[in-house]
Phi, psi and omega in degrees: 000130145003132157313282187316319164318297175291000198258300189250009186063168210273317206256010189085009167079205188244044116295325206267358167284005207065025161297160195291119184301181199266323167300315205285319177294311184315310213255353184244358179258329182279275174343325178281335172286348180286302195288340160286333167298299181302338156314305166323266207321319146332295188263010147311314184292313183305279188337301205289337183263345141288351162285321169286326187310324209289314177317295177321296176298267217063253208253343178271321193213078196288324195254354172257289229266021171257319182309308173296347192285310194294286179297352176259006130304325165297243148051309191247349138335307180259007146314303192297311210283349192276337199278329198277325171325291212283323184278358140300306193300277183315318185282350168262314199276337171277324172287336211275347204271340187267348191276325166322276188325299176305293165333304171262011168279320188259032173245332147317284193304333179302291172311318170313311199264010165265332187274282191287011170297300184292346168282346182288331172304333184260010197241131191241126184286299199325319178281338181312291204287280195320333162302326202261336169281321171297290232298314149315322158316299190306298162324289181298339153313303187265013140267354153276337164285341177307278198326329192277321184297346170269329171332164144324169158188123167284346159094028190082043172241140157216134165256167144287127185279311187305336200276344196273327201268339176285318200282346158280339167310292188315326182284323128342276178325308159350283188287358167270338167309285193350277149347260200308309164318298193311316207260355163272353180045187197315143164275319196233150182248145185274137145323169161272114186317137154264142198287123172277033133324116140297161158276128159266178197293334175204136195311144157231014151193151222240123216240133186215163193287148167316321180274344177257087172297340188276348246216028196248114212293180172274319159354282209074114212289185199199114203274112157271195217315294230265061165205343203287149192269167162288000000 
């Protein structure tokens, strides 16, 4: 048999024989603290009116307030003793409310551990780990088609990476010559062609238009033919 079998039995103890459930005592224990409370409080009420009665008489009726003395002593005896009933009665209703309580916790944990007993029946650690072993298998599979698939891919084209990075150096360069021309501009500007004539070093006659005579030394010059008048 089971713990649990043994714990709670096949047919349910002898509740299940018809002895009282766990509940039925719990619930005939509250009633007895109910019907004791209300005792209480009775013989609360009797104390205080034997006590005024005791009052009342005094010194007049010496023998009624010894009387009345006498029951409200009795009076407060099963008061004590009732005080002491309920406080057994509450320590069996609790223990009995927490021995309840376990009872159905470990009759829950019972059903739990028959459910996973039974999911378990079909499960073989040997296929576990094999399973757990594909499944890594899989894993590490699809990061490597991840991975091949983001490469690049030239399509059958390959270059040389130096070679492509020197003919790009040079093109840089280029445009920095360029750059640099534009903004310091030409070094030398060209002259204007000098005329091969010589000159001579010093005029020996002085050549003015035929119509303007005033403008004529006084002396007067000597024109040739091709200034002569007709």
């Amino acid at each position: 048999m089971s713990v649990f079998g043994k714990l709670f039995g096949a047919g349910g103890g002898k509740a299940g024989k018809g002895g009282p459930t766990p509940q039925d005592a719990i619930q005939r224990l509250r009633d007895t603290e109910e019907m004791l409370s209300k005792k209480q409080e009775f013989l609360e009420t009797k104390i205080e009116q034997e006590l005024t009665a005791a009052k009342k008489h005094g010194t007049k009726n010496k023998r009624a307030a010894l009387q009345a003395l006498k029951r409200k002593k009795r009076y407060e005896k099963q008061l004590a003793q009732i005080d002491g009933t309920l406080s057994t009665i509450e320590f069996q209703r609790e223990a009995l409310e927490n021995a309840n309580t376990n009872t159905e916790v470990l009759k829950n944990m019972g059903y739990a551990a028959k459910a996973m007993k039974a999911a378990h029946d079909n499960m073989d650690i040997d296929k576990v780990d094999e399973l757990m072993q594909d499944i890594a298998d899989q894993q590490e599979l699809a990061e490597e088609i991840s991975t091949a698939i983001s490469k690049p891919v030239g399509f059958g084209e390959e270059f040389d990476e130096d070679e492509l990075m020197a003919e790009l150096e040079e093109l840089e360069q280029e445009e920095l010559d360029k750059n640099l021309l534009e903004i310091s501009g030409p070094e030398t500007v060209p002259l204007p062609n000098v005329p091969s004539i010589t000159l001579p070093s010093k005029p020996s006659e002085y050549f003015l238009p035929s119509h303007d005579v005033s403008l004529m030394p006084c002396g007067g010059v000597s024109l040739g033919p091709e200034f002569a008048q007709d």
